[in-house]
PDB file of C-alpha atoms and ligand atoms in Angstrom:
ATOM      1  CA  MET Z1298     -13.597   5.796  10.615  1.00  0.00           C
ATOM      2  CA  THR Z1299     -15.651   6.958   7.640  1.00  0.00           C
ATOM      3  CA  TYR Z1300     -13.834   6.637   4.340  1.00  0.00           C
ATOM      4  CA  ASP Z1301     -12.799  10.027   2.914  1.00  0.00           C
ATOM      5  CA  THR Z1302     -13.326   9.830  -0.840  1.00  0.00           C
ATOM      6  CA  ASN Z1303     -11.067  12.868  -1.287  1.00  0.00           C
ATOM      7  CA  ASN Z1304      -7.962  11.325   0.260  1.00  0.00           C
ATOM      8  CA  ILE Z1305      -4.868  11.420  -1.956  1.00  0.00           C
ATOM      9  CA  PHE Z1306      -4.853   7.678  -2.727  1.00  0.00           C
ATOM     10  CA  ALA Z1307      -8.537   7.751  -3.707  1.00  0.00           C
ATOM     11  CA  LYS Z1308      -7.598  10.473  -6.186  1.00  0.00           C
ATOM     12  CA  ILE Z1309      -4.681   8.379  -7.487  1.00  0.00           C
ATOM     13  CA  LEU Z1310      -7.020   5.381  -7.889  1.00  0.00           C
ATOM     14  CA  ARG Z1311      -9.467   7.525  -9.885  1.00  0.00           C
ATOM     15  CA  GLY Z1312      -6.615   8.789 -12.056  1.00  0.00           C
ATOM     16  CA  GLU Z1313      -7.078  12.388 -10.908  1.00  0.00           C
ATOM     17  CA  ILE Z1314      -3.502  12.586  -9.595  1.00  0.00           C
ATOM     18  CA  PRO Z1315      -0.548  10.935 -11.348  1.00  0.00           C
ATOM     19  CA  CYS Z1316       1.639   8.287  -9.793  1.00  0.00           C
ATOM     20  CA  ASN Z1317       4.711   6.307 -10.814  1.00  0.00           C
ATOM     21  CA  LYS Z1318       2.883   3.002 -11.217  1.00  0.00           C
ATOM     22  CA  VAL Z1319       4.730  -0.306 -11.095  1.00  0.00           C
ATOM     23  CA  HIS Z1320       1.806  -2.739 -11.091  1.00  0.00           C
ATOM     24  CA  GLU Z1321      -1.952  -2.925 -11.515  1.00  0.00           C
ATOM     25  CA  ASP Z1322      -4.390  -5.819 -11.368  1.00  0.00           C
ATOM     26  CA  GLU Z1323      -8.000  -6.410 -10.354  1.00  0.00           C
ATOM     27  CA  TYR Z1324      -7.168  -6.042  -6.658  1.00  0.00           C
ATOM     28  CA  CYS Z1325      -4.673  -3.212  -6.401  1.00  0.00           C
ATOM     29  CA  ILE Z1326      -2.382  -0.658  -7.852  1.00  0.00           C
ATOM     30  CA  ALA Z1327       1.235  -0.259  -6.724  1.00  0.00           C
ATOM     31  CA  PHE Z1328       3.352   2.843  -7.163  1.00  0.00           C
ATOM     32  CA  HIS Z1329       6.541   4.438  -5.867  1.00  0.00           C
ATOM     33  CA  ASP Z1330       6.258   6.411  -2.626  1.00  0.00           C
ATOM     34  CA  ILE Z1331       6.725  10.152  -3.156  1.00  0.00           C
ATOM     35  CA  THR Z1332       9.091  10.359  -0.146  1.00  0.00           C
ATOM     36  CA  PRO Z1333      11.078   7.106  -0.290  1.00  0.00           C
ATOM     37  CA  ALA Z1334      12.505   5.826   2.989  1.00  0.00           C
ATOM     38  CA  ALA Z1335      14.618   3.144   1.275  1.00  0.00           C
ATOM     39  CA  PRO Z1336      16.088   2.557  -2.207  1.00  0.00           C
ATOM     40  CA  VAL Z1337      12.932   0.597  -3.000  1.00  0.00           C
ATOM     41  CA  HIS Z1338       9.783   2.044  -1.460  1.00  0.00           C
ATOM     42  CA  VAL Z1339       6.551   1.059  -3.150  1.00  0.00           C
ATOM     43  CA  LEU Z1340       2.991   1.426  -1.902  1.00  0.00           C
ATOM     44  CA  VAL Z1341       0.347  -1.185  -2.681  1.00  0.00           C
ATOM     45  CA  ILE Z1342      -3.247  -0.020  -2.293  1.00  0.00           C
ATOM     46  CA  PRO Z1343      -6.466  -1.984  -2.790  1.00  0.00           C
ATOM     47  CA  LYS Z1344      -9.132  -1.033  -5.308  1.00  0.00           C
ATOM     48  CA  GLY Z1345     -11.828  -0.310  -2.777  1.00  0.00           C
ATOM     49  CA  GLN Z1346     -12.765   2.069  -0.012  1.00  0.00           C
ATOM     50  CA  TYR Z1347     -10.897   0.798   3.053  1.00  0.00           C
ATOM     51  CA  THR Z1348      -9.337   3.156   5.567  1.00  0.00           C
ATOM     52  CA  SER Z1349      -6.592   0.880   6.917  1.00  0.00           C
ATOM     53  CA  PHE Z1350      -5.454  -2.716   7.399  1.00  0.00           C
ATOM     54  CA  HIS Z1351      -7.777  -2.922  10.391  1.00  0.00           C
ATOM     55  CA  ASP Z1352     -10.774  -1.895   8.273  1.00  0.00           C
ATOM     56  CA  PHE Z1353      -9.754  -3.905   5.189  1.00  0.00           C
ATOM     57  CA  THR Z1354      -9.402  -7.211   7.013  1.00  0.00           C
ATOM     58  CA  ALA Z1355     -12.767  -6.707   8.722  1.00  0.00           C
ATOM     59  CA  GLN Z1356     -14.780  -5.441   5.738  1.00  0.00           C
ATOM     60  CA  ALA Z1357     -13.326  -6.796   2.503  1.00  0.00           C
ATOM     61  CA  PRO Z1358     -14.545 -10.091   1.013  1.00  0.00           C
ATOM     62  CA  ALA Z1359     -12.226 -13.040   1.657  1.00  0.00           C
ATOM     63  CA  GLY Z1360     -11.325 -13.277  -2.040  1.00  0.00           C
ATOM     64  CA  MET Z1361     -10.299  -9.622  -2.061  1.00  0.00           C
ATOM     65  CA  ILE Z1362      -8.100 -10.055   1.012  1.00  0.00           C
ATOM     66  CA  GLN Z1363      -6.451 -13.138  -0.430  1.00  0.00           C
ATOM     67  CA  GLY Z1364      -6.061 -11.533  -3.854  1.00  0.00           C
ATOM     68  CA  PHE Z1365      -4.641  -8.325  -2.455  1.00  0.00           C
ATOM     69  CA  PHE Z1366      -1.933 -10.018  -0.404  1.00  0.00           C
ATOM     70  CA  ALA Z1367      -1.068 -12.306  -3.320  1.00  0.00           C
ATOM     71  CA  SER Z1368      -0.639  -9.113  -5.345  1.00  0.00           C
ATOM     72  CA  VAL Z1369       1.710  -7.653  -2.724  1.00  0.00           C
ATOM     73  CA  ARG Z1370       3.831 -10.778  -3.171  1.00  0.00           C
ATOM     74  CA  ALA Z1371       3.686 -10.406  -6.960  1.00  0.00           C
ATOM     75  CA  VAL Z1372       4.803  -6.776  -6.694  1.00  0.00           C
ATOM     76  CA  ALA Z1373       7.781  -7.803  -4.541  1.00  0.00           C
ATOM     77  CA  MET Z1374       8.684 -10.349  -7.223  1.00  0.00           C
ATOM     78  CA  LYS Z1375       8.303  -7.741  -9.959  1.00  0.00           C
ATOM     79  CA  LEU Z1376      10.579  -5.376  -8.033  1.00  0.00           C
ATOM     80  CA  GLY Z1377      13.160  -8.156  -7.769  1.00  0.00           C
ATOM     81  CA  VAL Z1378      13.526  -7.846  -4.002  1.00  0.00           C
ATOM     82  CA  ASP Z1379      12.413 -11.310  -2.941  1.00  0.00           C
ATOM     83  CA  GLN Z1380      15.929 -12.766  -2.942  1.00  0.00           C
ATOM     84  CA  ASN Z1381      17.646 -10.143  -0.772  1.00  0.00           C
ATOM     85  CA  GLY Z1382      14.535  -9.474   1.285  1.00  0.00           C
ATOM     86  CA  TYR Z1383      11.985  -6.782   1.953  1.00  0.00           C
ATOM     87  CA  ARG Z1384       9.903  -5.357   4.760  1.00  0.00           C
ATOM     88  CA  LEU Z1385       6.157  -4.782   4.745  1.00  0.00           C
ATOM     89  CA  VAL Z1386       4.723  -1.939   6.834  1.00  0.00           C
ATOM     90  CA  SER Z1387       1.098  -0.951   7.203  1.00  0.00           C
ATOM     91  CA  ASN Z1388       0.191   1.867   9.560  1.00  0.00           C
ATOM     92  CA  HIS Z1389      -3.211   1.954  11.242  1.00  0.00           C
ATOM     93  CA  GLY Z1390      -4.291   5.013  13.168  1.00  0.00           C
ATOM     94  CA  ALA Z1391      -2.733   7.861  15.081  1.00  0.00           C
ATOM     95  CA  ASP Z1392      -0.141   6.033  17.173  1.00  0.00           C
ATOM     96  CA  ALA Z1393       1.237   4.453  13.988  1.00  0.00           C
ATOM     97  CA  SER Z1394       1.329   7.896  12.288  1.00  0.00           C
ATOM     98  CA  GLN Z1395      -0.936   6.804   9.442  1.00  0.00           C
ATOM     99  CA  SER Z1396      -1.101   9.885   7.214  1.00  0.00           C
ATOM    100  CA  VAL Z1397      -3.255   8.704   4.293  1.00  0.00           C
ATOM    101  CA  PRO Z1398      -6.605   7.150   5.285  1.00  0.00           C
ATOM    102  CA  HIS Z1399      -6.730   4.570   2.489  1.00  0.00           C
ATOM    103  CA  PHE Z1400      -5.305   1.149   3.346  1.00  0.00           C
ATOM    104  CA  HIS Z1401      -1.809   0.701   1.979  1.00  0.00           C
ATOM    105  CA  VAL Z1402       1.145  -1.602   2.415  1.00  0.00           C
ATOM    106  CA  HIS Z1403       4.648  -0.184   2.155  1.00  0.00           C
ATOM    107  CA  ILE Z1404       7.213  -2.468   0.486  1.00  0.00           C
ATOM    108  CA  LEU Z1405      10.655  -1.379   1.697  1.00  0.00           C
ATOM    109  CA  ALA Z1406      13.846  -2.894   0.319  1.00  0.00           C
ATOM    110  CA  GLY Z1407      17.125  -2.293  -1.471  1.00  0.00           C
ATOM    111  CA  ARG Z1408      19.461  -2.147   1.525  1.00  0.00           C
ATOM    112  CA  SER Z1409      19.829  -3.697   4.949  1.00  0.00           C
ATOM    113  CA  LEU Z1410      16.902  -2.178   6.821  1.00  0.00           C
ATOM    114  CA  GLY Z1411      18.240  -2.759  10.296  1.00  0.00           C
ATOM    115  CA  ALA Z1412      16.075  -2.673  13.393  1.00  0.00           C
ATOM    116  CA  LEU Z1413      12.315  -2.649  13.144  1.00  0.00           C
ATOM    117  CA  LEU Z1414      12.061   0.744  14.834  1.00  0.00           C
ATOM    118  CA  PRO Z1415      14.762   3.447  15.193  1.00  0.00           C
TER     119      PRO Z1415
HETATM  120  P1  DGP B2889       1.478   6.372   5.956  1.00  0.00           P
HETATM  121  O1  DGP B2889       2.235   7.276   6.870  1.00  0.00           O
HETATM  122  O2  DGP B2889       1.656   4.906   6.328  1.00  0.00           O
HETATM  123  O3  DGP B2889       0.027   6.803   5.849  1.00  0.00           O
HETATM  124  O4  DGP B2889       2.159   6.515   4.529  1.00  0.00           O
HETATM  125  C1  DGP B2889       1.699   7.354   3.515  1.00  0.00           C
HETATM  126  C2  DGP B2889       2.770   7.415   2.453  1.00  0.00           C
HETATM  127  O5  DGP B2889       2.195   7.986   1.304  1.00  0.00           O
HETATM  128  C3  DGP B2889       3.979   8.289   2.806  1.00  0.00           C
HETATM  129  O6  DGP B2889       5.155   7.464   2.834  1.00  0.00           O
HETATM  130  C4  DGP B2889       4.084   9.310   1.678  1.00  0.00           C
HETATM  131  C5  DGP B2889       3.170   8.730   0.614  1.00  0.00           C
HETATM  132  N1  DGP B2889       2.461   9.720  -0.178  1.00  0.00           N
HETATM  133  C6  DGP B2889       1.705  10.739   0.301  1.00  0.00           C
HETATM  134  N2  DGP B2889       1.176  11.449  -0.714  1.00  0.00           N
HETATM  135  C7  DGP B2889       1.606  10.837  -1.854  1.00  0.00           C
HETATM  136  C8  DGP B2889       1.385  11.099  -3.239  1.00  0.00           C
HETATM  137  O7  DGP B2889       0.684  12.033  -3.644  1.00  0.00           O
HETATM  138  N3  DGP B2889       1.999  10.268  -4.118  1.00  0.00           N
HETATM  139  C9  DGP B2889       2.779   9.223  -3.711  1.00  0.00           C
HETATM  140  N4  DGP B2889       3.322   8.459  -4.664  1.00  0.00           N
HETATM  141  N5  DGP B2889       2.998   8.943  -2.425  1.00  0.00           N
HETATM  142  C10 DGP B2889       2.424   9.755  -1.506  1.00  0.00           C
END
């Protein structure tokens, strides 16, 4: 899939659209989801043009992949959800209902999340 530079997360990365940011470092920014599915629902997106997890892990340099996932861990720590637990979700493609074509990891937490799928 060709990366769409006008997708909503690309615009957030460029600062053209505001977000409720909780973390930023050289690898990523993290911000609250606009339609939270749990008491804590934060999105972590890499600083780079990657359409999904599937693209990111194939195309990004190893240091970027390592740094990004270390940042996801750091965000979970910053949110204070590491003790009670959290769920990571990353949708790739149509069957997963990916709606924004910029790789992102959802951090979901703040209550018992129950079964993996409804
Ligand atoms: P996915 O379905 O995995 O592609 O998740 C995309 C998520 O992005 C969805 O939970 C809603 C969120 N989202 C969409 N547009 C915006 C936005 O403009 N701002 C924020 N903060 N979140 C958004």
